[in-house]
Amino acid sequence: MSGGRGGHGGPDARDIVFVVFDGVKMLDVTGPAEVFADAHRFGARYRLGYVSPTGMPVRTSVGLRLPVDGAAESAPDPDTVIVAGGDVLAERPVAPDLVGAVRELAARSRRVVSICTGSFALAAAGLLDGRRATTHWQHASLLARTRPLVRVEPDALFVEDDGVFTSAGVSAGIDLALALLEQDHGPELTRTVARDLVMFMQRPGGQSQFSATLERRPPRTPSLRTVVDLVAARPDLDHSAPALAARVGVSPRQLTRMFATELQSTPARFVEQVRLDHARALLADGHGVAQVATRSGFGSAETMRRTFVNRLGLSPSQYRARFGTTRRGAEPRRTP
């Protein structure tokens, strides 16, 4: 296993082996690798290696050719196996040779890690059966649907379950690598590496802060569709269950049953989600918190703040600072 790509660790170094394949997402490899390489520079003893199912170089998602050290069976017993992600893992069945490589290395390692859709490879290898796991928010429902034995946690940035670690997309792989570094060497070195990489040591919030706005299919029931369209168009109106039911001539109990049957939600939960999505869009466009609270139907900035913290793990102001438009910053300064 080559030490040149991650530093010469010596005989007592921890071997970190990355499993790569054609179509692998480049950042899923280089992001976590930089954490361990940086840690090595600051005194930790890591040795990085890269293997592919065939032992041949692979073509990454950005078209670059990535050399490897060989096939999985040629790698020394690794301390940590990291299976990188790639869109191909969620778009089609995981290749048998990749499944075999993951199983072979996992059987010889202390811990197993997946980055982003690498979780699909772990699941195909049976390593997530009966375990909690996560993946990129766009693919969490697919993982849950196709792998019912996996307890998918769609909002988590990363999850550990009995030595098996899974993470969300791209940058969450760096978050997980920092967590693994802290597990190995404690918070002081981890803080040094995080500062050097200009990263949060522990990023606030979960995946919900990054996910797309509410996606829903139009309800089949005309009266429920009317209610849904009204809430989406005017989230600032009174949308209590009695008020919504009265608008379409049904009882609140009947309306609640319709929501549960077709949308797997309650009227209150649905309205809150629509208001949250509306507020996120306005905040991202740079609008003020108080104005957004009114236009989104929260009534007060404090009510909106509690909803954001409970659902996203960060306040409206923090959300706007993180995801707000960059247009203002790009505008040239005007001289008086």
mmCIF file of N, CA and C in Angstrom, residues 61-170:
data_model
loop_
_atom_site.group_PDB
_atom_site.id
_atom_site.type_symbol
_atom_site.label_atom_id
_atom_site.label_comp_id
_atom_site.label_asym_id
_atom_site.label_seq_id
_atom_site.Cartn_x
_atom_site.Cartn_y
_atom_site.Cartn_z
ATOM 1 N N SER A 61 -15.940 11.075 -11.508
ATOM 2 C CA SER A 61 -17.114 11.806 -11.967
ATOM 3 C C SER A 61 -16.757 13.058 -12.755
ATOM 4 N N VAL A 62 -15.556 13.596 -12.540
ATOM 5 C CA VAL A 62 -15.146 14.801 -13.265
ATOM 6 C C VAL A 62 -14.262 14.460 -14.457
ATOM 7 N N GLY A 63 -14.129 13.190 -14.764
ATOM 8 C CA GLY A 63 -13.388 12.769 -15.944
ATOM 9 C C GLY A 63 -11.913 12.510 -15.731
ATOM 10 N N LEU A 64 -11.420 12.782 -14.521
ATOM 11 C CA LEU A 64 -10.002 12.550 -14.259
ATOM 12 C C LEU A 64 -9.745 11.071 -13.994
ATOM 13 N N ARG A 65 -8.588 10.617 -14.396
ATOM 14 C CA ARG A 65 -8.178 9.240 -14.152
ATOM 15 C C ARG A 65 -7.538 9.169 -12.779
ATOM 16 N N LEU A 66 -7.998 8.247 -11.948
ATOM 17 C CA LEU A 66 -7.482 8.104 -10.594
ATOM 18 C C LEU A 66 -6.695 6.810 -10.474
ATOM 19 N N PRO A 67 -5.367 6.889 -10.274
ATOM 20 C CA PRO A 67 -4.574 5.666 -10.095
ATOM 21 C C PRO A 67 -4.942 4.993 -8.776
ATOM 22 N N VAL A 68 -4.732 3.694 -8.687
ATOM 23 C CA VAL A 68 -4.973 2.967 -7.451
ATOM 24 C C VAL A 68 -3.743 2.120 -7.129
ATOM 25 N N ASP A 69 -3.720 1.575 -5.921
ATOM 26 C CA ASP A 69 -2.601 0.755 -5.486
ATOM 27 C C ASP A 69 -2.788 -0.714 -5.834
ATOM 28 N N GLY A 70 -3.985 -1.074 -6.271
ATOM 29 C CA GLY A 70 -4.244 -2.461 -6.627
ATOM 30 C C GLY A 70 -5.685 -2.828 -6.349
ATOM 31 N N ALA A 71 -5.952 -4.129 -6.312
ATOM 32 C CA ALA A 71 -7.283 -4.635 -6.020
ATOM 33 C C ALA A 71 -7.462 -4.791 -4.516
ATOM 34 N N ALA A 72 -8.722 -5.013 -4.092
ATOM 35 C CA ALA A 72 -9.023 -5.084 -2.665
ATOM 36 C C ALA A 72 -8.219 -6.161 -1.965
ATOM 37 N N GLU A 73 -8.089 -7.330 -2.598
ATOM 38 C CA GLU A 73 -7.399 -8.432 -1.926
ATOM 39 C C GLU A 73 -5.908 -8.181 -1.733
ATOM 40 N N SER A 74 -5.370 -7.207 -2.473
ATOM 41 C CA SER A 74 -3.941 -6.915 -2.335
ATOM 42 C C SER A 74 -3.650 -5.958 -1.194
ATOM 43 N N ALA A 75 -4.676 -5.330 -0.630
ATOM 44 C CA ALA A 75 -4.473 -4.353 0.437
ATOM 45 C C ALA A 75 -4.164 -5.056 1.750
ATOM 46 N N PRO A 76 -3.279 -4.478 2.566
ATOM 47 C CA PRO A 76 -3.061 -5.033 3.904
ATOM 48 C C PRO A 76 -4.333 -4.879 4.732
ATOM 49 N N ASP A 77 -4.412 -5.618 5.838
ATOM 50 C CA ASP A 77 -5.598 -5.494 6.686
ATOM 51 C C ASP A 77 -5.778 -4.035 7.095
ATOM 52 N N PRO A 78 -6.874 -3.406 6.669
ATOM 53 C CA PRO A 78 -7.025 -1.973 6.932
ATOM 54 C C PRO A 78 -7.599 -1.697 8.313
ATOM 55 N N ASP A 79 -7.217 -0.569 8.859
ATOM 56 C CA ASP A 79 -7.882 -0.082 10.066
ATOM 57 C C ASP A 79 -9.281 0.390 9.698
ATOM 58 N N THR A 80 -9.362 1.149 8.607
ATOM 59 C CA THR A 80 -10.621 1.757 8.186
ATOM 60 C C THR A 80 -10.800 1.585 6.682
ATOM 61 N N VAL A 81 -11.965 1.119 6.280
ATOM 62 C CA VAL A 81 -12.336 1.035 4.867
ATOM 63 C C VAL A 81 -13.316 2.159 4.577
ATOM 64 N N ILE A 82 -13.039 2.960 3.571
ATOM 65 C CA ILE A 82 -13.942 4.055 3.182
ATOM 66 C C ILE A 82 -14.423 3.799 1.761
ATOM 67 N N VAL A 83 -15.717 3.587 1.622
ATOM 68 C CA VAL A 83 -16.322 3.368 0.310
ATOM 69 C C VAL A 83 -16.895 4.695 -0.165
ATOM 70 N N ALA A 84 -16.282 5.255 -1.195
ATOM 71 C CA ALA A 84 -16.737 6.541 -1.722
ATOM 72 C C ALA A 84 -18.054 6.374 -2.474
ATOM 73 N N GLY A 85 -18.705 7.492 -2.753
ATOM 74 C CA GLY A 85 -19.981 7.457 -3.458
ATOM 75 C C GLY A 85 -19.848 7.836 -4.915
ATOM 76 N N GLY A 86 -20.954 7.774 -5.587
ATOM 77 C CA GLY A 86 -21.041 8.136 -7.001
ATOM 78 C C GLY A 86 -22.470 7.942 -7.454
ATOM 79 N N ASP A 87 -22.935 8.774 -8.375
ATOM 80 C CA ASP A 87 -24.330 8.695 -8.816
ATOM 81 C C ASP A 87 -24.681 7.306 -9.342
ATOM 82 N N VAL A 88 -23.707 6.615 -9.925
ATOM 83 C CA VAL A 88 -23.992 5.302 -10.518
ATOM 84 C C VAL A 88 -24.497 4.313 -9.477
ATOM 85 N N LEU A 89 -24.130 4.487 -8.232
ATOM 86 C CA LEU A 89 -24.541 3.529 -7.203
ATOM 87 C C LEU A 89 -26.027 3.615 -6.900
ATOM 88 N N ALA A 90 -26.621 4.795 -7.124
ATOM 89 C CA ALA A 90 -28.052 4.955 -6.886
ATOM 90 C C ALA A 90 -28.875 4.785 -8.157
ATOM 91 N N GLU A 91 -28.207 4.835 -9.290
ATOM 92 C CA GLU A 91 -28.929 4.785 -10.573
ATOM 93 C C GLU A 91 -29.101 3.371 -11.108
ATOM 94 N N ARG A 92 -28.281 2.424 -10.643
ATOM 95 C CA ARG A 92 -28.365 1.054 -11.155
ATOM 96 C C ARG A 92 -27.866 0.101 -10.068
ATOM 97 N N PRO A 93 -28.130 -1.195 -10.210
ATOM 98 C CA PRO A 93 -27.641 -2.141 -9.203
ATOM 99 C C PRO A 93 -26.132 -2.054 -9.036
ATOM 100 N N VAL A 94 -25.677 -2.197 -7.811
ATOM 101 C CA VAL A 94 -24.243 -2.110 -7.525
ATOM 102 C C VAL A 94 -23.536 -3.306 -8.163
ATOM 103 N N ALA A 95 -22.442 -3.036 -8.870
ATOM 104 C CA ALA A 95 -21.710 -4.083 -9.589
ATOM 105 C C ALA A 95 -21.233 -5.177 -8.631
ATOM 106 N N PRO A 96 -21.374 -6.442 -9.019
ATOM 107 C CA PRO A 96 -20.963 -7.545 -8.142
ATOM 108 C C PRO A 96 -19.505 -7.473 -7.706
ATOM 109 N N ASP A 97 -18.616 -7.022 -8.597
ATOM 110 C CA ASP A 97 -17.203 -6.975 -8.186
ATOM 111 C C ASP A 97 -16.962 -5.915 -7.120
ATOM 112 N N LEU A 98 -17.737 -4.818 -7.148
ATOM 113 C CA LEU A 98 -17.618 -3.810 -6.101
ATOM 114 C C LEU A 98 -18.173 -4.351 -4.785
ATOM 115 N N VAL A 99 -19.309 -5.041 -4.851
ATOM 116 C CA VAL A 99 -19.877 -5.659 -3.648
ATOM 117 C C VAL A 99 -18.869 -6.630 -3.031
ATOM 118 N N GLY A 100 -18.232 -7.439 -3.869
ATOM 119 C CA GLY A 100 -17.243 -8.393 -3.377
ATOM 120 C C GLY A 100 -16.048 -7.718 -2.735
ATOM 121 N N ALA A 101 -15.584 -6.622 -3.344
ATOM 122 C CA ALA A 101 -14.439 -5.889 -2.794
ATOM 123 C C ALA A 101 -14.779 -5.306 -1.426
ATOM 124 N N VAL A 102 -15.990 -4.755 -1.310
ATOM 125 C CA VAL A 102 -16.408 -4.167 -0.031
ATOM 126 C C VAL A 102 -16.497 -5.240 1.051
ATOM 127 N N ARG A 103 -17.101 -6.372 0.722
ATOM 128 C CA ARG A 103 -17.208 -7.464 1.702
ATOM 129 C C ARG A 103 -15.829 -7.959 2.140
ATOM 130 N N GLU A 104 -14.942 -8.119 1.167
ATOM 131 C CA GLU A 104 -13.619 -8.667 1.449
ATOM 132 C C GLU A 104 -12.843 -7.760 2.396
ATOM 133 N N LEU A 105 -12.882 -6.454 2.141
ATOM 134 C CA LEU A 105 -12.154 -5.518 2.986
ATOM 135 C C LEU A 105 -12.832 -5.336 4.335
ATOM 136 N N ALA A 106 -14.164 -5.299 4.345
ATOM 137 C CA ALA A 106 -14.887 -5.101 5.604
ATOM 138 C C ALA A 106 -14.586 -6.212 6.597
ATOM 139 N N ALA A 107 -14.420 -7.422 6.081
ATOM 140 C CA ALA A 107 -14.157 -8.569 6.953
ATOM 141 C C ALA A 107 -12.802 -8.457 7.643
ATOM 142 N N ARG A 108 -11.911 -7.620 7.121
ATOM 143 C CA ARG A 108 -10.553 -7.511 7.665
ATOM 144 C C ARG A 108 -10.288 -6.170 8.336
ATOM 145 N N SER A 109 -11.328 -5.352 8.536
ATOM 146 C CA SER A 109 -11.111 -3.993 9.027
ATOM 147 C C SER A 109 -11.730 -3.779 10.406
ATOM 148 N N ARG A 110 -11.262 -2.735 11.069
ATOM 149 C CA ARG A 110 -11.819 -2.362 12.373
ATOM 150 C C ARG A 110 -13.128 -1.610 12.219
ATOM 151 N N ARG A 111 -13.201 -0.760 11.202
ATOM 152 C CA ARG A 111 -14.432 -0.006 10.976
ATOM 153 C C ARG A 111 -14.628 0.205 9.482
ATOM 154 N N VAL A 112 -15.892 0.363 9.113
ATOM 155 C CA VAL A 112 -16.274 0.510 7.708
ATOM 156 C C VAL A 112 -17.043 1.813 7.566
ATOM 157 N N VAL A 113 -16.740 2.559 6.505
ATOM 158 C CA VAL A 113 -17.295 3.896 6.317
ATOM 159 C C VAL A 113 -17.806 4.021 4.890
ATOM 160 N N SER A 114 -18.941 4.701 4.725
ATOM 161 C CA SER A 114 -19.373 5.070 3.377
ATOM 162 C C SER A 114 -19.572 6.572 3.316
ATOM 163 N N ILE A 115 -19.276 7.121 2.160
ATOM 164 C CA ILE A 115 -19.491 8.540 1.890
ATOM 165 C C ILE A 115 -20.633 8.649 0.890
ATOM 166 N N CYS A 116 -21.634 9.437 1.219
ATOM 167 C CA CYS A 116 -22.750 9.709 0.303
ATOM 168 C C CYS A 116 -23.397 8.397 -0.160
ATOM 169 N N THR A 117 -23.503 8.186 -1.481
ATOM 170 C CA THR A 117 -24.172 6.991 -1.998
ATOM 171 C C THR A 117 -23.329 5.730 -1.868
ATOM 172 N N GLY A 118 -22.144 5.834 -1.287
ATOM 173 C CA GLY A 118 -21.393 4.631 -0.949
ATOM 174 C C GLY A 118 -22.196 3.716 -0.051
ATOM 175 N N SER A 119 -23.199 4.276 0.631
ATOM 176 C CA SER A 119 -24.081 3.465 1.479
ATOM 177 C C SER A 119 -24.805 2.393 0.678
ATOM 178 N N PHE A 120 -25.064 2.649 -0.614
ATOM 179 C CA PHE A 120 -25.726 1.646 -1.442
ATOM 180 C C PHE A 120 -24.823 0.428 -1.631
ATOM 181 N N ALA A 121 -23.514 0.656 -1.707
ATOM 182 C CA ALA A 121 -22.578 -0.464 -1.813
ATOM 183 C C ALA A 121 -22.527 -1.245 -0.507
ATOM 184 N N LEU A 122 -22.514 -0.535 0.627
ATOM 185 C CA LEU A 122 -22.542 -1.230 1.914
ATOM 186 C C LEU A 122 -23.820 -2.038 2.061
ATOM 187 N N ALA A 123 -24.945 -1.440 1.653
ATOM 188 C CA ALA A 123 -26.228 -2.142 1.759
ATOM 189 C C ALA A 123 -26.249 -3.374 0.871
ATOM 190 N N ALA A 124 -25.717 -3.254 -0.345
ATOM 191 C CA ALA A 124 -25.690 -4.392 -1.266
ATOM 192 C C ALA A 124 -24.827 -5.521 -0.715
ATOM 193 N N ALA A 125 -23.826 -5.148 0.076
ATOM 194 C CA ALA A 125 -22.944 -6.154 0.683
ATOM 195 C C ALA A 125 -23.529 -6.729 1.966
ATOM 196 N N GLY A 126 -24.724 -6.260 2.357
ATOM 197 C CA GLY A 126 -25.374 -6.753 3.563
ATOM 198 C C GLY A 126 -24.849 -6.154 4.850
ATOM 199 N N LEU A 127 -24.005 -5.120 4.752
ATOM 200 C CA LEU A 127 -23.368 -4.559 5.942
ATOM 201 C C LEU A 127 -24.261 -3.604 6.715
ATOM 202 N N LEU A 128 -25.388 -3.204 6.111
ATOM 203 C CA LEU A 128 -26.286 -2.276 6.790
ATOM 204 C C LEU A 128 -27.562 -2.949 7.290
ATOM 205 N N ASP A 129 -27.708 -4.228 7.057
ATOM 206 C CA ASP A 129 -28.917 -4.924 7.502
ATOM 207 C C ASP A 129 -29.077 -4.806 9.017
ATOM 208 N N GLY A 130 -30.249 -4.312 9.436
ATOM 209 C CA GLY A 130 -30.531 -4.153 10.855
ATOM 210 C C GLY A 130 -29.846 -2.969 11.505
ATOM 211 N N ARG A 131 -29.163 -2.156 10.708
ATOM 212 C CA ARG A 131 -28.427 -1.012 11.256
ATOM 213 C C ARG A 131 -29.068 0.301 10.841
ATOM 214 N N ARG A 132 -28.801 1.328 11.640
ATOM 215 C CA ARG A 132 -29.159 2.693 11.261
ATOM 216 C C ARG A 132 -28.134 3.195 10.257
ATOM 217 N N ALA A 133 -28.591 3.995 9.288
ATOM 218 C CA ALA A 133 -27.674 4.498 8.258
ATOM 219 C C ALA A 133 -28.272 5.742 7.632
ATOM 220 N N THR A 134 -27.422 6.476 6.930
ATOM 221 C CA THR A 134 -27.901 7.622 6.171
ATOM 222 C C THR A 134 -27.223 7.634 4.811
ATOM 223 N N THR A 135 -27.666 8.544 3.962
ATOM 224 C CA THR A 135 -27.076 8.761 2.649
ATOM 225 C C THR A 135 -27.493 10.157 2.205
ATOM 226 N N HIS A 136 -27.164 10.535 0.994
ATOM 227 C CA HIS A 136 -27.559 11.856 0.487
ATOM 228 C C HIS A 136 -29.077 11.986 0.526
ATOM 229 N N TRP A 137 -29.557 13.161 0.935
ATOM 230 C CA TRP A 137 -30.997 13.343 1.110
ATOM 231 C C TRP A 137 -31.796 13.030 -0.152
ATOM 232 N N GLN A 138 -31.204 13.242 -1.332
ATOM 233 C CA GLN A 138 -31.930 12.962 -2.563
ATOM 234 C C GLN A 138 -32.190 11.472 -2.759
ATOM 235 N N HIS A 139 -31.382 10.630 -2.121
ATOM 236 C CA HIS A 139 -31.478 9.192 -2.342
ATOM 237 C C HIS A 139 -31.916 8.415 -1.103
ATOM 238 N N ALA A 140 -32.227 9.125 -0.022
ATOM 239 C CA ALA A 140 -32.579 8.442 1.227
ATOM 240 C C ALA A 140 -33.841 7.594 1.067
ATOM 241 N N SER A 141 -34.846 8.123 0.390
ATOM 242 C CA SER A 141 -36.088 7.355 0.229
ATOM 243 C C SER A 141 -35.855 6.123 -0.647
ATOM 244 N N LEU A 142 -34.988 6.240 -1.648
ATOM 245 C CA LEU A 142 -34.673 5.089 -2.497
ATOM 246 C C LEU A 142 -33.967 4.008 -1.686
ATOM 247 N N LEU A 143 -33.031 4.397 -0.845
ATOM 248 C CA LEU A 143 -32.332 3.422 -0.015
ATOM 249 C C LEU A 143 -33.309 2.720 0.926
ATOM 250 N N ALA A 144 -34.209 3.490 1.525
ATOM 251 C CA ALA A 144 -35.183 2.904 2.445
ATOM 252 C C ALA A 144 -36.129 1.956 1.719
ATOM 253 N N ARG A 145 -36.510 2.330 0.504
ATOM 254 C CA ARG A 145 -37.469 1.516 -0.255
ATOM 255 C C ARG A 145 -36.844 0.229 -0.781
ATOM 256 N N THR A 146 -35.614 0.312 -1.249
ATOM 257 C CA THR A 146 -34.981 -0.860 -1.866
ATOM 258 C C THR A 146 -34.257 -1.741 -0.853
ATOM 259 N N ARG A 147 -33.966 -1.186 0.327
ATOM 260 C CA ARG A 147 -33.267 -1.954 1.358
ATOM 261 C C ARG A 147 -34.058 -1.851 2.667
ATOM 262 N N PRO A 148 -35.181 -2.567 2.762
ATOM 263 C CA PRO A 148 -36.063 -2.419 3.925
ATOM 264 C C PRO A 148 -35.437 -2.844 5.251
ATOM 265 N N LEU A 149 -34.357 -3.599 5.226
ATOM 266 C CA LEU A 149 -33.700 -4.004 6.468
ATOM 267 C C LEU A 149 -32.818 -2.894 7.047
ATOM 268 N N VAL A 150 -32.614 -1.825 6.267
ATOM 269 C CA VAL A 150 -31.790 -0.699 6.723
ATOM 270 C C VAL A 150 -32.687 0.347 7.371
ATOM 271 N N ARG A 151 -32.310 0.811 8.546
ATOM 272 C CA ARG A 151 -33.081 1.851 9.233
ATOM 273 C C ARG A 151 -32.513 3.221 8.819
ATOM 274 N N VAL A 152 -33.064 3.771 7.765
ATOM 275 C CA VAL A 152 -32.517 4.992 7.163
ATOM 276 C C VAL A 152 -32.901 6.215 7.995
ATOM 277 N N GLU A 153 -31.922 7.055 8.279
ATOM 278 C CA GLU A 153 -32.135 8.321 8.977
ATOM 279 C C GLU A 153 -31.819 9.451 7.995
ATOM 280 N N PRO A 154 -32.833 9.954 7.291
ATOM 281 C CA PRO A 154 -32.581 10.857 6.155
ATOM 282 C C PRO A 154 -32.029 12.224 6.526
ATOM 283 N N ASP A 155 -32.196 12.663 7.790
ATOM 284 C CA ASP A 155 -31.743 14.014 8.132
ATOM 285 C C ASP A 155 -30.339 14.049 8.702
ATOM 286 N N ALA A 156 -29.774 12.894 9.023
ATOM 287 C CA ALA A 156 -28.470 12.870 9.690
ATOM 288 C C ALA A 156 -27.338 13.210 8.726
ATOM 289 N N LEU A 157 -26.343 13.954 9.200
ATOM 290 C CA LEU A 157 -25.142 14.201 8.406
ATOM 291 C C LEU A 157 -24.263 12.957 8.379
ATOM 292 N N PHE A 158 -24.199 12.251 9.494
ATOM 293 C CA PHE A 158 -23.558 10.938 9.498
ATOM 294 C C PHE A 158 -24.099 10.132 10.662
ATOM 295 N N VAL A 159 -23.966 8.818 10.546
ATOM 296 C CA VAL A 159 -24.521 7.891 11.533
ATOM 297 C C VAL A 159 -23.487 6.810 11.814
ATOM 298 N N GLU A 160 -23.354 6.430 13.083
ATOM 299 C CA GLU A 160 -22.543 5.263 13.441
ATOM 300 C C GLU A 160 -23.443 4.205 14.041
ATOM 301 N N ASP A 161 -23.261 2.974 13.644
ATOM 302 C CA ASP A 161 -23.973 1.863 14.244
ATOM 303 C C ASP A 161 -23.028 0.663 14.311
ATOM 304 N N ASP A 162 -22.489 0.412 15.500
ATOM 305 C CA ASP A 162 -21.648 -0.752 15.755
ATOM 306 C C ASP A 162 -20.467 -0.847 14.785
ATOM 307 N N GLY A 163 -19.715 0.245 14.673
ATOM 308 C CA GLY A 163 -18.505 0.236 13.860
ATOM 309 C C GLY A 163 -18.711 0.460 12.382
ATOM 310 N N VAL A 164 -19.962 0.673 11.962
ATOM 311 C CA VAL A 164 -20.255 0.984 10.566
ATOM 312 C C VAL A 164 -20.758 2.424 10.507
ATOM 313 N N PHE A 165 -20.069 3.240 9.706
ATOM 314 C CA PHE A 165 -20.364 4.671 9.620
ATOM 315 C C PHE A 165 -20.876 4.993 8.217
ATOM 316 N N THR A 166 -21.951 5.761 8.136
ATOM 317 C CA THR A 166 -22.462 6.232 6.847
ATOM 318 C C THR A 166 -22.647 7.738 6.923
ATOM 319 N N SER A 167 -22.521 8.402 5.785
ATOM 320 C CA SER A 167 -22.607 9.865 5.793
ATOM 321 C C SER A 167 -23.428 10.352 4.618
ATOM 322 N N ALA A 168 -23.836 11.601 4.722
ATOM 323 C CA ALA A 168 -24.567 12.255 3.647
ATOM 324 C C ALA A 168 -23.592 12.699 2.555
ATOM 325 N N GLY A 169 -24.033 13.588 1.691
ATOM 326 C CA GLY A 169 -23.261 13.901 0.500
ATOM 327 C C GLY A 169 -22.022 14.747 0.710
ATOM 328 N N VAL A 170 -20.991 14.437 -0.041
ATOM 329 C CA VAL A 170 -19.769 15.202 -0.271
ATOM 330 C C VAL A 170 -19.185 15.820 0.996
#
